Coordinates of C-alpha atoms and ligand atoms in Angstrom, one line a residue:
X20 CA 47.1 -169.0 -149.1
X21 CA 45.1 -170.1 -146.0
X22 CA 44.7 -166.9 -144.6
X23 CA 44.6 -167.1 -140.4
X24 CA 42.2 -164.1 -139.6
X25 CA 41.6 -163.0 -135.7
X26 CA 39.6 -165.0 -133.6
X27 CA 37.3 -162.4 -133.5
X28 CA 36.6 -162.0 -137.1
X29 CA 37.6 -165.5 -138.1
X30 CA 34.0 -166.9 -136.9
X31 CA 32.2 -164.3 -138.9
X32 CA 31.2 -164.9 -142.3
X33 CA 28.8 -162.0 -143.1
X34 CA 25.7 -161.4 -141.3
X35 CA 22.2 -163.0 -142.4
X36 CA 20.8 -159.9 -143.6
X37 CA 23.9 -159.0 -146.1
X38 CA 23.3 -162.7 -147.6
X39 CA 19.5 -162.0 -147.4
X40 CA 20.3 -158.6 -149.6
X41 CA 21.9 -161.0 -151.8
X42 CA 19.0 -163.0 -153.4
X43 CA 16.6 -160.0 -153.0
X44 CA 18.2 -158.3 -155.9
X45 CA 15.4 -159.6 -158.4
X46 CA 12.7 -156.6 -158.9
X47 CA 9.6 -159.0 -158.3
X48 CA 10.4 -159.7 -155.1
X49 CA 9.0 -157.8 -152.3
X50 CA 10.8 -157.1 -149.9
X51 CA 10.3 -156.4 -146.1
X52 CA 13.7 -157.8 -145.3
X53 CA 15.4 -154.4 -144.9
X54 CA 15.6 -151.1 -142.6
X55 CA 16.3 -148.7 -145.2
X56 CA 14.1 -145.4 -144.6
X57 CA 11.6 -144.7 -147.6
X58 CA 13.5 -143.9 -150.7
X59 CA 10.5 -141.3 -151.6
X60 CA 11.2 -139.7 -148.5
X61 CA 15.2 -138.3 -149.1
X62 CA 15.6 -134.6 -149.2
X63 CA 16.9 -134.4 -152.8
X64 CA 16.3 -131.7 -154.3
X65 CA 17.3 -129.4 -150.8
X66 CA 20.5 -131.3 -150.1
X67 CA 21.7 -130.7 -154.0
X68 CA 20.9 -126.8 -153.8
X69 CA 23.1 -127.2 -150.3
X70 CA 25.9 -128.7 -151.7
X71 CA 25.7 -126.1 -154.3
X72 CA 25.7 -123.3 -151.8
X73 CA 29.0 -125.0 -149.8
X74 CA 31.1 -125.2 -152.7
X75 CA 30.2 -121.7 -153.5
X76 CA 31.6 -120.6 -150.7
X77 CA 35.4 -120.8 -151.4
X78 CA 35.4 -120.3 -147.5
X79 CA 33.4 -122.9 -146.8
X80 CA 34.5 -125.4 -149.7
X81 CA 38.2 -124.7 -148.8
X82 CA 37.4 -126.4 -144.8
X83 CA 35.4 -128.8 -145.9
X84 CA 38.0 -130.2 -148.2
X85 CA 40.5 -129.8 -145.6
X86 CA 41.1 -132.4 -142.2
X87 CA 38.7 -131.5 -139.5
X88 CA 38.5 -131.9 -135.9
X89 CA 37.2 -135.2 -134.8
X90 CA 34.8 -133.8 -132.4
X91 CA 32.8 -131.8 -135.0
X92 CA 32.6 -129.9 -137.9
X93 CA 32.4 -126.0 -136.7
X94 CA 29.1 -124.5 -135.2
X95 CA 27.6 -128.0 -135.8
X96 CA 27.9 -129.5 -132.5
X97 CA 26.2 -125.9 -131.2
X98 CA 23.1 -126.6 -133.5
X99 CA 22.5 -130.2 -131.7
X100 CA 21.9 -128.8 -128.1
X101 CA 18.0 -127.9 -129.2
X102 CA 17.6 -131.1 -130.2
X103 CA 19.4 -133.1 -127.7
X104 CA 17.1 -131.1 -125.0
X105 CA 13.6 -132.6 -126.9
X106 CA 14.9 -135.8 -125.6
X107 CA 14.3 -134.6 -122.4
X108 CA 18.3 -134.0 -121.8
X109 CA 19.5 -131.4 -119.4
X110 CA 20.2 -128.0 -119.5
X111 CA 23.8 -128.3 -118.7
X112 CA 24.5 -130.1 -122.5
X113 CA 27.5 -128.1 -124.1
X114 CA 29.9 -128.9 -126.9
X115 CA 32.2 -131.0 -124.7
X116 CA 29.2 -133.3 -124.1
X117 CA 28.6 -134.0 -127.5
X118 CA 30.2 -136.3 -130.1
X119 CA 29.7 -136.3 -134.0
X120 CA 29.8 -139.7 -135.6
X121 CA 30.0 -141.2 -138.4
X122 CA 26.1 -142.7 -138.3
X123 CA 24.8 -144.2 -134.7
X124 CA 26.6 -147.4 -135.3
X125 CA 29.7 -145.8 -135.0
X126 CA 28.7 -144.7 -131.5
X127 CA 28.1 -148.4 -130.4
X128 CA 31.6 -149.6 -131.8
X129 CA 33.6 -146.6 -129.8
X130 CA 31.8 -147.6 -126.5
X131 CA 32.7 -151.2 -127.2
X132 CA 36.0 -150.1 -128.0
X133 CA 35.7 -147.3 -124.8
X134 CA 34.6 -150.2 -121.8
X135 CA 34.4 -153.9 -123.5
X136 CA 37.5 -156.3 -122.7
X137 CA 37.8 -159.8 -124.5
X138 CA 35.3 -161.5 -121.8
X139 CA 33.1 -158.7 -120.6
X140 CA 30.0 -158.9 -120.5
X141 CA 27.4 -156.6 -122.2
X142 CA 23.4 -157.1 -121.0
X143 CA 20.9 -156.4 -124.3
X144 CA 17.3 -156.6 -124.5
X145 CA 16.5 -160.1 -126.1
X146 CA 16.3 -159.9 -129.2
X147 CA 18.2 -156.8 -130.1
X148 CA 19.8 -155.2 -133.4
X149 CA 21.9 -157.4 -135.4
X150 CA 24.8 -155.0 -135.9
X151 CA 25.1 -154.3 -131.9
X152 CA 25.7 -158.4 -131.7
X153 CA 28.1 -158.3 -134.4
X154 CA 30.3 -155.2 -133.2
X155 CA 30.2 -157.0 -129.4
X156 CA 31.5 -160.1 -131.2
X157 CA 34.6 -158.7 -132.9
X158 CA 35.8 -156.6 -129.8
X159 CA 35.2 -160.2 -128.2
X160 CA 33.4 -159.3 -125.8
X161 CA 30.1 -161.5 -124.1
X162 CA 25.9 -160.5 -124.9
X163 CA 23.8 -162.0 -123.0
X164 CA 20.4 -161.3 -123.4
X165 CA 17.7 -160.1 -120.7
X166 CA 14.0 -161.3 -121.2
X167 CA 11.2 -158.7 -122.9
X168 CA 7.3 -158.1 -122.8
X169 CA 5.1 -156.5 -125.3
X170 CA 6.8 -153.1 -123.5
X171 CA 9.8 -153.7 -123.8
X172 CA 12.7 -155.5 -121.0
X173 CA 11.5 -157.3 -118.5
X174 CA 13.0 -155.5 -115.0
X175 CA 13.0 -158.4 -112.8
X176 CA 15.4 -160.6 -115.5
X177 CA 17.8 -157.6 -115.7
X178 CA 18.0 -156.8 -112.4
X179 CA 18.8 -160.3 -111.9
X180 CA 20.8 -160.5 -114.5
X181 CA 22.9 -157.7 -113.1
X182 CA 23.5 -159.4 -110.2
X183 CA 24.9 -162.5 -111.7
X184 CA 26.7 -160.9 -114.5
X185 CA 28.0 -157.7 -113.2
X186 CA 28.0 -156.4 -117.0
X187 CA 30.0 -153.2 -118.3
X188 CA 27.3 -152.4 -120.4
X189 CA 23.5 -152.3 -121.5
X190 CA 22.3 -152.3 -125.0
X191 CA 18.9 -150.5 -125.1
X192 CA 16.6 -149.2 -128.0
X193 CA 14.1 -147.9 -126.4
X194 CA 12.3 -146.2 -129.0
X195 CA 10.8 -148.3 -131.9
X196 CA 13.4 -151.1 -131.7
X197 CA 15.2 -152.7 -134.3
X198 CA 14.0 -156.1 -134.5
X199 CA 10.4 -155.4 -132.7
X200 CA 9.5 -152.2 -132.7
X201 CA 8.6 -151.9 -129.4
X202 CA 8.9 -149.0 -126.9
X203 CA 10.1 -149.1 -123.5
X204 CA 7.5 -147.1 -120.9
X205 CA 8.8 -143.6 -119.4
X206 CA 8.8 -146.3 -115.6
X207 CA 11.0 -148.7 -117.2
X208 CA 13.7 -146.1 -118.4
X209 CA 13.5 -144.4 -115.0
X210 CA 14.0 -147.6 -113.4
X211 CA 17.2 -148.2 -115.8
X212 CA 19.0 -145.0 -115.3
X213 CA 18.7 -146.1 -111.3
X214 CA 20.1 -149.2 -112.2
X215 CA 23.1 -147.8 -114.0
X216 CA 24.0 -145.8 -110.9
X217 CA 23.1 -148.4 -108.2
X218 CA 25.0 -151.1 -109.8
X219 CA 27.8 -148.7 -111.4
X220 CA 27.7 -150.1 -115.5
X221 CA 26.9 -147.8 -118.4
X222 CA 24.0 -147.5 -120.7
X223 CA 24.3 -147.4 -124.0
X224 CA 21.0 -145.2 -125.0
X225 CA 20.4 -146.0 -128.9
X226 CA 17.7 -144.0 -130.2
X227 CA 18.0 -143.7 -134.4
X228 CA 14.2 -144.1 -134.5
X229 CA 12.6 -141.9 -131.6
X230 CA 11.5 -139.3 -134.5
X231 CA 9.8 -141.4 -136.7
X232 CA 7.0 -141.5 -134.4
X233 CA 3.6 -141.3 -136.4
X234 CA 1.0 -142.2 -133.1
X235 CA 0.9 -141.9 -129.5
X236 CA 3.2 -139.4 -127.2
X237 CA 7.1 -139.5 -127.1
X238 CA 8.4 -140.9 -124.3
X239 CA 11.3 -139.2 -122.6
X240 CA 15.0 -140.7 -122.7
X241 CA 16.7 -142.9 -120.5
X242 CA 19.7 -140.2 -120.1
X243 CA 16.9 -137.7 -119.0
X244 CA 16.4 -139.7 -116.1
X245 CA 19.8 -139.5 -114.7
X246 CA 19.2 -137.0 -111.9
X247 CA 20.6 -136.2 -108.8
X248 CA 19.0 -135.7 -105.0
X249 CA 17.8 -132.5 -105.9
X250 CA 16.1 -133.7 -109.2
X251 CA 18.6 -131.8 -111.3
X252 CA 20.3 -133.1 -114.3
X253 CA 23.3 -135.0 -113.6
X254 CA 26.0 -133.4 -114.8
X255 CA 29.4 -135.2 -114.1
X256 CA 31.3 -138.4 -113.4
X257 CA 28.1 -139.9 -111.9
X258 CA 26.4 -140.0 -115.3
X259 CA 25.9 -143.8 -116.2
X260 CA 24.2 -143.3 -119.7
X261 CA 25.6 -142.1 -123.3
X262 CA 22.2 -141.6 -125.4
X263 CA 23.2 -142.1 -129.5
X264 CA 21.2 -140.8 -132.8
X265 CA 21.3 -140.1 -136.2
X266 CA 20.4 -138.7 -139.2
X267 CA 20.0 -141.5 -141.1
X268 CA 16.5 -142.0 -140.4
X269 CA 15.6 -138.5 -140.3
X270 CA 17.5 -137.0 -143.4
X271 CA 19.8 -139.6 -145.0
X272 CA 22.1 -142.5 -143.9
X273 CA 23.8 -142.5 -146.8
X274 CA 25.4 -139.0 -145.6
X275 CA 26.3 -141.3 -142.3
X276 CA 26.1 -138.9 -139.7
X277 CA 25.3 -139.8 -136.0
X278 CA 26.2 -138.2 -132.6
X279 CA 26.8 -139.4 -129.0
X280 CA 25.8 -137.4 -125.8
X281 CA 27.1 -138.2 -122.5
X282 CA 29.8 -137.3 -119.8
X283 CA 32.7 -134.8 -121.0
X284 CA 35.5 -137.5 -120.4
X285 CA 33.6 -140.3 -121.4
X286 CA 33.4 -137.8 -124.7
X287 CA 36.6 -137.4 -124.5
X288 CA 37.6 -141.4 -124.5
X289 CA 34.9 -141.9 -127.5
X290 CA 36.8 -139.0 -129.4
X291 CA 40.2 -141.1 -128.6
X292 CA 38.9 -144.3 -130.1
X293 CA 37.6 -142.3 -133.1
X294 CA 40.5 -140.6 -134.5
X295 CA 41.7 -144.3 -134.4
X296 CA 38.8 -145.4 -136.7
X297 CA 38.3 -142.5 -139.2
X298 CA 39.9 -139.1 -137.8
X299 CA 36.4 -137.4 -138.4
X300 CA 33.0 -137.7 -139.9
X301 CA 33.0 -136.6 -143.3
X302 CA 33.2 -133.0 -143.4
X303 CA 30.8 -132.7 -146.5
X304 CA 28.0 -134.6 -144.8
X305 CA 28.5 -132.8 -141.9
X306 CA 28.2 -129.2 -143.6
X307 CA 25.3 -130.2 -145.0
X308 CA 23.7 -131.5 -141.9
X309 CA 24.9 -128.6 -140.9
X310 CA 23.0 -126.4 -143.5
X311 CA 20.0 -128.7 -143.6
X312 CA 19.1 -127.5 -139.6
X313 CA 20.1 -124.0 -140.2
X314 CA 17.9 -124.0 -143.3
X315 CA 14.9 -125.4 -140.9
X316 CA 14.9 -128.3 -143.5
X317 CA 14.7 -130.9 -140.8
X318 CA 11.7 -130.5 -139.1
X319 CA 9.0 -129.9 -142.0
X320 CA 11.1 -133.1 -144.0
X321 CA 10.4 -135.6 -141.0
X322 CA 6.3 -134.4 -140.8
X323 CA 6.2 -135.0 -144.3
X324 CA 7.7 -138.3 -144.2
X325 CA 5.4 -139.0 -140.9
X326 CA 2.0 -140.0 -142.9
X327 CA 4.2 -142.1 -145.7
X328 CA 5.6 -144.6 -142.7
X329 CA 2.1 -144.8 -140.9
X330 CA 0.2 -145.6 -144.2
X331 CA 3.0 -148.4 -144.7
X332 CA 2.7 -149.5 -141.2
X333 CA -1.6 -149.6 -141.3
X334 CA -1.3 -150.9 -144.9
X335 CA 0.8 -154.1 -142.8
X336 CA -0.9 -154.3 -140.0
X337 CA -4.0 -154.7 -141.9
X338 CA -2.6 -157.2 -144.9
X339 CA -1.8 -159.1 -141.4
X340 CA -4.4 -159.3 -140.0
X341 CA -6.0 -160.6 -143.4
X342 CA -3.8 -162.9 -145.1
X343 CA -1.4 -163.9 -141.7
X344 CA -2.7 -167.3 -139.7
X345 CA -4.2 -166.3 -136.1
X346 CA -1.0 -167.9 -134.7
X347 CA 0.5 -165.2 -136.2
X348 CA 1.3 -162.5 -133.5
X349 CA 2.6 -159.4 -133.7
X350 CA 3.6 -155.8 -132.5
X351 CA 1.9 -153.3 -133.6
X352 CA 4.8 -149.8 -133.4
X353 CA 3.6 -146.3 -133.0
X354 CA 6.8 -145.5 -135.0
X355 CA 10.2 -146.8 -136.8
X356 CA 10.7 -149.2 -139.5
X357 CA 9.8 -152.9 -138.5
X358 CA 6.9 -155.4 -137.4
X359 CA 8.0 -158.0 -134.8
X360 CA 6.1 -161.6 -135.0
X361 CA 5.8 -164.4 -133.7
X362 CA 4.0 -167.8 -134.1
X363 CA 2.3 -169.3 -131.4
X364 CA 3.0 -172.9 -133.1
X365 CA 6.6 -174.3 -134.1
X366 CA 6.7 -173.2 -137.2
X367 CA 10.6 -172.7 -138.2
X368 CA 10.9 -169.3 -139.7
X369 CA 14.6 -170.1 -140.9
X370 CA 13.7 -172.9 -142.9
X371 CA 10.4 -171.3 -144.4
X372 CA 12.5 -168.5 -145.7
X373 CA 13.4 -170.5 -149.0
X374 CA 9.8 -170.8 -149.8
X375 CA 8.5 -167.1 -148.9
X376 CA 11.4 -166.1 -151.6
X377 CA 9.9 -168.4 -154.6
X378 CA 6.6 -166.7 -154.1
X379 CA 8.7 -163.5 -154.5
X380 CA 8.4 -162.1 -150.6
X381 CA 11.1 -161.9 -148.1
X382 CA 11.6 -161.3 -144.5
X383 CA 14.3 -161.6 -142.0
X384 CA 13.8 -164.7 -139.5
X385 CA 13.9 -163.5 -135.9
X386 CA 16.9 -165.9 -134.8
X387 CA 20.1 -163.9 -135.5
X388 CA 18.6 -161.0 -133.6
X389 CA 19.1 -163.2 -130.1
X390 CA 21.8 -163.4 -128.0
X391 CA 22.5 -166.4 -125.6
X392 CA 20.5 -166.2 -122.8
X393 CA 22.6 -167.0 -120.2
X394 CA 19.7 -170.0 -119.2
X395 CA 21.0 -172.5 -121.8
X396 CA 19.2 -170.5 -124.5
X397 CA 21.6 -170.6 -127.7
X398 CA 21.9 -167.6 -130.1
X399 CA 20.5 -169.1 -133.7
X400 CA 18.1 -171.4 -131.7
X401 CA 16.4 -168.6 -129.7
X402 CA 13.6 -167.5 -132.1
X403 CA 13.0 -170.1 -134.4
X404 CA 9.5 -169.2 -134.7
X405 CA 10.2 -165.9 -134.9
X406 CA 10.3 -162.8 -137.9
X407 CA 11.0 -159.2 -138.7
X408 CA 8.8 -157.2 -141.4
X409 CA 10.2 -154.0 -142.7
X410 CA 7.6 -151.4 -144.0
X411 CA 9.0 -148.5 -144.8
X412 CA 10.5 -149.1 -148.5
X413 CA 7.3 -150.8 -150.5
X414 CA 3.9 -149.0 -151.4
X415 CA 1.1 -150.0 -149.5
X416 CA -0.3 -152.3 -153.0
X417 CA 3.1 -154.5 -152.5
X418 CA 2.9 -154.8 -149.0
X419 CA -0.5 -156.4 -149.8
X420 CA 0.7 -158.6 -152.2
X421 CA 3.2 -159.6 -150.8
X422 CA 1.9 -160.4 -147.0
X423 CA -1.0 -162.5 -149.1
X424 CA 2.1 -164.3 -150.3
X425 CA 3.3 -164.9 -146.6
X426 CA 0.7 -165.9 -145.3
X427 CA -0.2 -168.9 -147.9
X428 CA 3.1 -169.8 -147.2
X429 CA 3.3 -170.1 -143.3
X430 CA -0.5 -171.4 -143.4
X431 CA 0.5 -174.3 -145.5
X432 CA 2.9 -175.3 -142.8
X433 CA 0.6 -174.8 -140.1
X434 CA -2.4 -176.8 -142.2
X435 CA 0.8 -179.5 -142.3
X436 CA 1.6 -178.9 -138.4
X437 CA -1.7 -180.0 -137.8
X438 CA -1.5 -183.2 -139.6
X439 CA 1.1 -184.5 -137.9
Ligands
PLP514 C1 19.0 -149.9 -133.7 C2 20.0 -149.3 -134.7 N1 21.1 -148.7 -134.2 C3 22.0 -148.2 -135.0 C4 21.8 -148.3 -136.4 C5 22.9 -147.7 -137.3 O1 22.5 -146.6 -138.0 P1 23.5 -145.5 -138.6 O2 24.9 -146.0 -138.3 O3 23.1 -145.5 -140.0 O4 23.1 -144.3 -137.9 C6 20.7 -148.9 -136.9 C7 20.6 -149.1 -138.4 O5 19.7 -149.7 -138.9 C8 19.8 -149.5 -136.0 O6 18.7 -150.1 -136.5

């Protein structure tokens, strides 16, 4: 039968990157299309002797097998507040304030779902993640997408783009962002929070990658500059900002388990839209988690990982600056998964993406990471000249090999440009 989906989800026929996941299944192609975390890197061996120790605990193995609350699995929610604080978030955080999830992107769905009508419109840093978009598109909601420098979004364009949009929301990532990898300066996230409050929207504070930082200082939250006249922490109905992580980056995504921080009753409404989606995290992921930060796993696993990411990143950044064409240019992230670039010549990233794959490399072309504008700018036509390398899943010899295989590729095109 012709079936007659919703309007929201009728449009949507998978995103690039599940198609691009697709064709990469042949082993001889490198790949630097996805944002999985280093494979090498996942706590095997201590999350088997953990599950072993849960399910030896008829106690234990009896409650996780059972329902569960949807704010949290017990004592869990307690063992965040350290945590939450290194972000730089007050000392008033308690479990009311908190929210487990099932992975971040659960986080952005419920605050769709929590302040997005069909029509709204929700501000993001242009380009943004690719999942954000799609979520805002099924809840029907608007993106419209606010300028960026090598630091991050550009205040002027937001400012004026809060002004002519009034939006419910802004998307930010301001640690290591997914597409570019860039990291917003302590000024700009000060000068957001005052936003928020001067102009009365929420912020939507993503942060999955803030701990994968290998170089340079961390830079404190967004959420940690919501203060009030005294410089306390604000603590009440005038907090604009609901900061959201994971551990899918930092112990395993598979286990998808996220949490959201932010006002008790904007908690509350988050906790409302979630027993609608899935009750409650998975109690067994969240026993380990659980386990894994009583256990002091967590810690000592991420410093170990550390020096695998940053030899993937340098091993990049060097093939780059080898093998890539001088139009060729590019962020350069103290931390997370991905290498933004961008060619200073038309060269169509979209259409170049058949020929990377026969010479067995892949990357994600930077269009579908663009929202409209708002300036006659058109989502898919934004970014043409635009990619995204991943480095965290190949060994430094295939990230070689295969951004030597890149770079013939896009300097053919630009030898051709040239000719024209
Ligand atoms: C910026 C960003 N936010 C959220 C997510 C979702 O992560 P998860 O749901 O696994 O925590 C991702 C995943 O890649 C991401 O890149």
């Amino acid at each position: 039968m012709a079936y007659t989906f919703s309007t929201a989800l009728a449009g949507m026929t998978g995103t690039a990157t599940r198609d691009i996941f697709r064709l990469l299944s042949r082993p001889e192609i490198i790949s630097f299309a996805g944002g999985l975390p280093a494979g090498d890197c996942l706590p095997i061996a201590q999350i088997r002797e953990i599950t072993a120790e849960i399910f030896a605990d008829p106690k234990e193995a009896a409650r996780v097998l059972q329902y569960g609350q949807t704010e949290g699995y017990p004592g869990l929610r307690e063992l965040l507040i350290p945590l939450i604080k290194e972000a730089g978030i007050g000392g008033l955080i308690d479990n009311e304030n908190i929210l487990i999830l099932s992975g971040g992107g659960q986080g952005l769905d419920l605050m769709i779902k929590a302040f997005v009508n069909a029509g709204d419109v929700v501000l993001v840093e242009n380009p943004t993640f690719l999942g954000f978009l799609e979520t805002l598109k099924a809840y029907n909601g608007v993106s419209i997408g606010v300028k960026a420098d090598r630091d991050g979004i550009n205040l002027e364009d937001l400012e004026a783009k809060i002004k002519k949009y009034k939006p419910k929301l802004l998307y930010a990532i301001p640690n290591f962002s997914n597409p570019t990898g860039k990291t917003w300066p302590a000024e700009r996230r000060k000068t957001v929070a005052a936003l928020a409050a001067k102009y009365n929207f929420m912020v939507v504070e993503d942060d999955p990658y803030g701990r994968l930082r290998f170089s340079g200082d961390a830079v404190p939250s967004i959420k940690s500059f919501e203060k009030d006249l005294n410089g306390k922490d604000l603590h009440g109905p005038e907090e604009h900002v609901v900061y959201i992580s994971s551990f899918s980056k930092t112990v395993s995504p598979g286990l998808r388990t996220g949490f959201a921080v932010g006002n008790a009753a904007v908690i509350r409404k988050l906790a409302i839209g979630k027993q609608g989606a899935d009750l409650h995290t998975s109690n067994l992921s969240q026993a380990i988690i659980k386990r894994y930060l009583e256990k002091q796993y967590f810690y000592p696993n991420i410093e170990k990982s550390l020096p695998v990411y940053r030899e993937r990143k340098t091993a990049m950044i060097g093939a780059i600056q080898k093998y890539m064409p001088g139009e060729f240019v590019h962020t350069n992230p103290d931390g997370g998964l991905f290498i933004w670039g961008e060619f200073s010549v038309p060269v169509n990233t979209v259409e170049i993406f058949k020929e990377a794959i026969e010479q067995n490399a892949a990357y994600i072309n930077g269009t579908v990471f663009y929202a409209d504008d708002g300036e006659g700018g058109k989502a898919g036509v934004l970014g043409a000249n635009t990619l995204r390398l991943n480095y965290s899943n190949e060994s430094p010899e295939r990230i070689e090999k295969g951004v030597k295989a890149l770079g013939e590729v896009f300097k053919k095109h630009i030898t051709a440009l040239g000719k024209k």
